[in-house]
Amino acid sequence: MQGRFIFQWAAILCFFVVALVMELAPWPAGFQAFKPSWLILVLLYWTLALPDRVSIGLAFLLGVLWDIVLGSILGVHALVLSITFYFVSKYYLMLRNLSLWFQSLLVLLFVFVIRVAIFLVEFSLHGAFFNWQEIFGAVASGVLWPWVFLLMRTARRRVGLH
């Protein structure tokens, strides 16, 4: 039983490591604005799929790790992710039962709200400027959500995470 528990957490953490690597992966200069938020997509999937294991605490830890990896002000991403994923974990039953295409619209809105919230925190700290091309990354995240959801659900079932 203990070995199975460790294997399941190792599998979940591998998905987050891949998401962080994809966050850091360079894109061509012309397509940088279309880069989806991989970490948010993966965290959103796991929060909807396994809300008893992946929730606000892990969102906070991943936010701190994301701050360290990006070299941003420590705690900005952690604050925004923990607040926004509080609402996802609170309403996960409702969100999980929506159609996949309506979920993708909500993911688009959700990623955009997270990016605006990160901007607002950074603006209040050191006067950052908002890049309106962030909208394209939110749209790309919303468009990719059905495929990310189906791919991760298949992987979760093969690993045996319930």
Short mmCIF file of C-alpha atoms in Angstrom, two decimals:
data_model
loop_
_atom_site.label_atom_id
_atom_site.label_comp_id
_atom_site.label_asym_id
_atom_site.label_seq_id
_atom_site.Cartn_x
_atom_site.Cartn_y
_atom_site.Cartn_z
CA MET A 1 0.00 0.00 0.00
CA GLN A 2 2.81 2.43 0.90
CA GLY A 3 4.64 1.69 -2.36
CA ARG A 4 1.49 2.36 -4.39
CA PHE A 5 0.99 5.70 -2.59
CA ILE A 6 4.55 6.78 -3.34
CA PHE A 7 4.21 5.68 -6.98
CA GLN A 8 1.00 7.71 -7.39
CA TRP A 9 2.56 10.87 -5.95
CA ALA A 10 5.67 10.35 -8.07
CA ALA A 11 3.47 10.11 -11.17
CA ILE A 12 1.63 13.32 -10.26
CA LEU A 13 4.90 15.15 -9.57
CA CYS A 14 6.30 13.99 -12.93
CA PHE A 15 3.42 15.75 -14.67
CA PHE A 16 4.25 18.95 -12.80
CA VAL A 17 7.95 18.68 -13.66
CA VAL A 18 7.06 18.29 -17.34
CA ALA A 19 4.74 21.31 -17.07
CA LEU A 20 7.49 23.43 -15.51
CA VAL A 21 9.92 22.38 -18.23
CA MET A 22 7.36 23.30 -20.88
CA GLU A 23 6.88 26.68 -19.17
CA LEU A 24 10.60 27.31 -19.56
CA ALA A 25 10.91 25.93 -23.08
CA PRO A 26 11.79 28.71 -25.49
CA TRP A 27 9.42 29.57 -28.31
CA PRO A 28 10.27 31.53 -31.46
CA ALA A 29 10.17 35.28 -30.95
CA GLY A 30 7.08 35.75 -33.10
CA PHE A 31 5.12 33.08 -31.25
CA GLN A 32 6.11 33.87 -27.66
CA ALA A 33 2.75 35.55 -27.07
CA PHE A 34 0.92 32.32 -27.96
CA LYS A 35 2.67 30.28 -25.30
CA PRO A 36 0.05 28.51 -23.17
CA SER A 37 0.25 28.32 -19.39
CA TRP A 38 1.21 24.67 -19.06
CA LEU A 39 1.55 24.70 -15.29
CA ILE A 40 -1.90 26.18 -14.84
CA LEU A 41 -3.42 23.64 -17.23
CA VAL A 42 -1.81 20.70 -15.44
CA LEU A 43 -2.66 22.05 -12.00
CA LEU A 44 -6.23 22.70 -13.08
CA TYR A 45 -6.60 19.16 -14.39
CA TRP A 46 -5.28 17.56 -11.21
CA THR A 47 -7.40 19.83 -9.02
CA LEU A 48 -10.51 18.77 -10.92
CA ALA A 49 -9.53 15.09 -11.13
CA LEU A 50 -8.15 14.51 -7.61
CA PRO A 51 -9.27 17.41 -5.40
CA ASP A 52 -8.46 15.52 -2.21
CA ARG A 53 -4.77 15.19 -3.19
CA VAL A 54 -4.05 18.25 -5.31
CA SER A 55 -5.42 21.51 -3.99
CA ILE A 56 -4.48 24.88 -2.55
CA GLY A 57 -1.33 23.80 -0.70
CA LEU A 58 0.23 22.24 -3.77
CA ALA A 59 -0.82 25.28 -5.83
CA PHE A 60 1.04 27.48 -3.34
CA LEU A 61 4.17 25.29 -3.45
CA LEU A 62 4.13 25.20 -7.24
CA GLY A 63 3.68 28.98 -7.28
CA VAL A 64 6.79 29.41 -5.11
CA LEU A 65 8.68 27.02 -7.38
CA TRP A 66 7.41 28.92 -10.41
CA ASP A 67 8.65 32.18 -8.87
CA ILE A 68 12.07 30.64 -8.27
CA VAL A 69 12.28 29.21 -11.78
CA LEU A 70 11.19 32.44 -13.47
CA GLY A 71 13.25 34.64 -11.19
CA SER A 72 10.29 36.83 -10.33
CA ILE A 73 9.46 38.33 -6.95
CA LEU A 74 9.10 35.48 -4.51
CA GLY A 75 5.49 34.78 -3.64
CA VAL A 76 3.69 36.54 -6.49
CA HIS A 77 2.72 33.41 -8.40
CA ALA A 78 2.19 31.52 -5.14
CA LEU A 79 -0.27 34.13 -3.90
CA VAL A 80 -2.23 34.29 -7.14
CA LEU A 81 -2.32 30.52 -7.67
CA SER A 82 -3.39 29.77 -4.12
CA ILE A 83 -6.21 32.32 -4.22
CA THR A 84 -7.51 31.28 -7.63
CA PHE A 85 -7.22 27.55 -6.97
CA TYR A 86 -9.17 28.04 -3.77
CA PHE A 87 -12.18 28.81 -5.94
CA VAL A 88 -11.44 25.90 -8.28
CA SER A 89 -11.22 23.46 -5.37
CA LYS A 90 -14.38 24.93 -3.83
CA TYR A 91 -16.44 24.53 -7.02
CA TYR A 92 -14.70 21.48 -8.52
CA LEU A 93 -17.89 19.39 -8.68
CA MET A 94 -19.66 22.00 -10.74
CA LEU A 95 -16.65 22.60 -12.99
CA ARG A 96 -15.97 18.91 -13.51
CA ASN A 97 -19.51 18.26 -14.76
CA LEU A 98 -19.47 20.95 -17.45
CA SER A 99 -18.93 20.02 -21.07
CA LEU A 100 -15.35 19.98 -22.29
CA TRP A 101 -15.88 22.93 -24.61
CA PHE A 102 -17.47 25.04 -21.90
CA GLN A 103 -14.58 24.09 -19.63
CA SER A 104 -12.19 25.36 -22.30
CA LEU A 105 -13.96 28.72 -22.30
CA LEU A 106 -13.65 28.85 -18.53
CA VAL A 107 -9.96 27.89 -18.79
CA LEU A 108 -9.44 30.78 -21.19
CA LEU A 109 -11.05 33.14 -18.70
CA PHE A 110 -9.26 31.52 -15.76
CA VAL A 111 -5.78 31.84 -17.33
CA PHE A 112 -6.47 35.43 -18.30
CA VAL A 113 -7.62 36.28 -14.76
CA ILE A 114 -4.47 34.68 -13.33
CA ARG A 115 -2.24 36.64 -15.70
CA VAL A 116 -4.04 39.91 -14.91
CA ALA A 117 -3.82 39.19 -11.18
CA ILE A 118 -0.07 38.52 -11.48
CA PHE A 119 0.26 41.81 -13.35
CA LEU A 120 -1.70 43.70 -10.70
CA VAL A 121 0.49 42.35 -7.90
CA GLU A 122 3.65 43.16 -9.85
CA PHE A 123 2.27 46.60 -10.76
CA SER A 124 1.61 47.38 -7.12
CA LEU A 125 5.12 46.25 -6.17
CA HIS A 126 7.28 47.81 -8.86
CA GLY A 127 5.18 49.45 -11.57
CA ALA A 128 5.16 46.70 -14.22
CA PHE A 129 3.54 47.22 -17.62
CA PHE A 130 0.81 44.95 -18.94
CA ASN A 131 1.53 43.14 -22.18
CA TRP A 132 -1.76 42.85 -24.08
CA GLN A 133 -0.38 39.86 -25.96
CA GLU A 134 -1.04 37.87 -22.78
CA ILE A 135 -4.57 37.46 -24.17
CA PHE A 136 -3.20 35.25 -26.94
CA GLY A 137 -1.58 32.91 -24.41
CA ALA A 138 -4.89 32.63 -22.56
CA VAL A 139 -6.66 31.83 -25.83
CA ALA A 140 -4.03 29.19 -26.65
CA SER A 141 -4.53 27.65 -23.20
CA GLY A 142 -8.28 27.54 -23.72
CA VAL A 143 -7.91 25.96 -27.15
CA LEU A 144 -5.49 23.33 -25.84
CA TRP A 145 -7.58 22.42 -22.78
CA PRO A 146 -9.67 19.63 -24.38
CA TRP A 147 -6.57 17.85 -25.66
CA VAL A 148 -4.64 18.34 -22.43
CA PHE A 149 -7.63 17.09 -20.46
CA LEU A 150 -8.09 13.97 -22.60
CA LEU A 151 -4.36 13.19 -22.69
CA MET A 152 -3.94 13.54 -18.94
CA ARG A 153 -7.11 11.57 -18.20
CA THR A 154 -5.79 8.71 -20.34
CA ALA A 155 -2.42 8.85 -18.58
CA ARG A 156 -4.10 9.01 -15.16
CA ARG A 157 -6.17 5.93 -15.92
CA ARG A 158 -3.17 3.99 -17.20
CA VAL A 159 -1.19 4.80 -14.06
CA GLY A 160 -4.19 3.86 -11.93
CA LEU A 161 -4.80 7.14 -10.11
CA HIS A 162 -8.35 7.27 -8.79
#
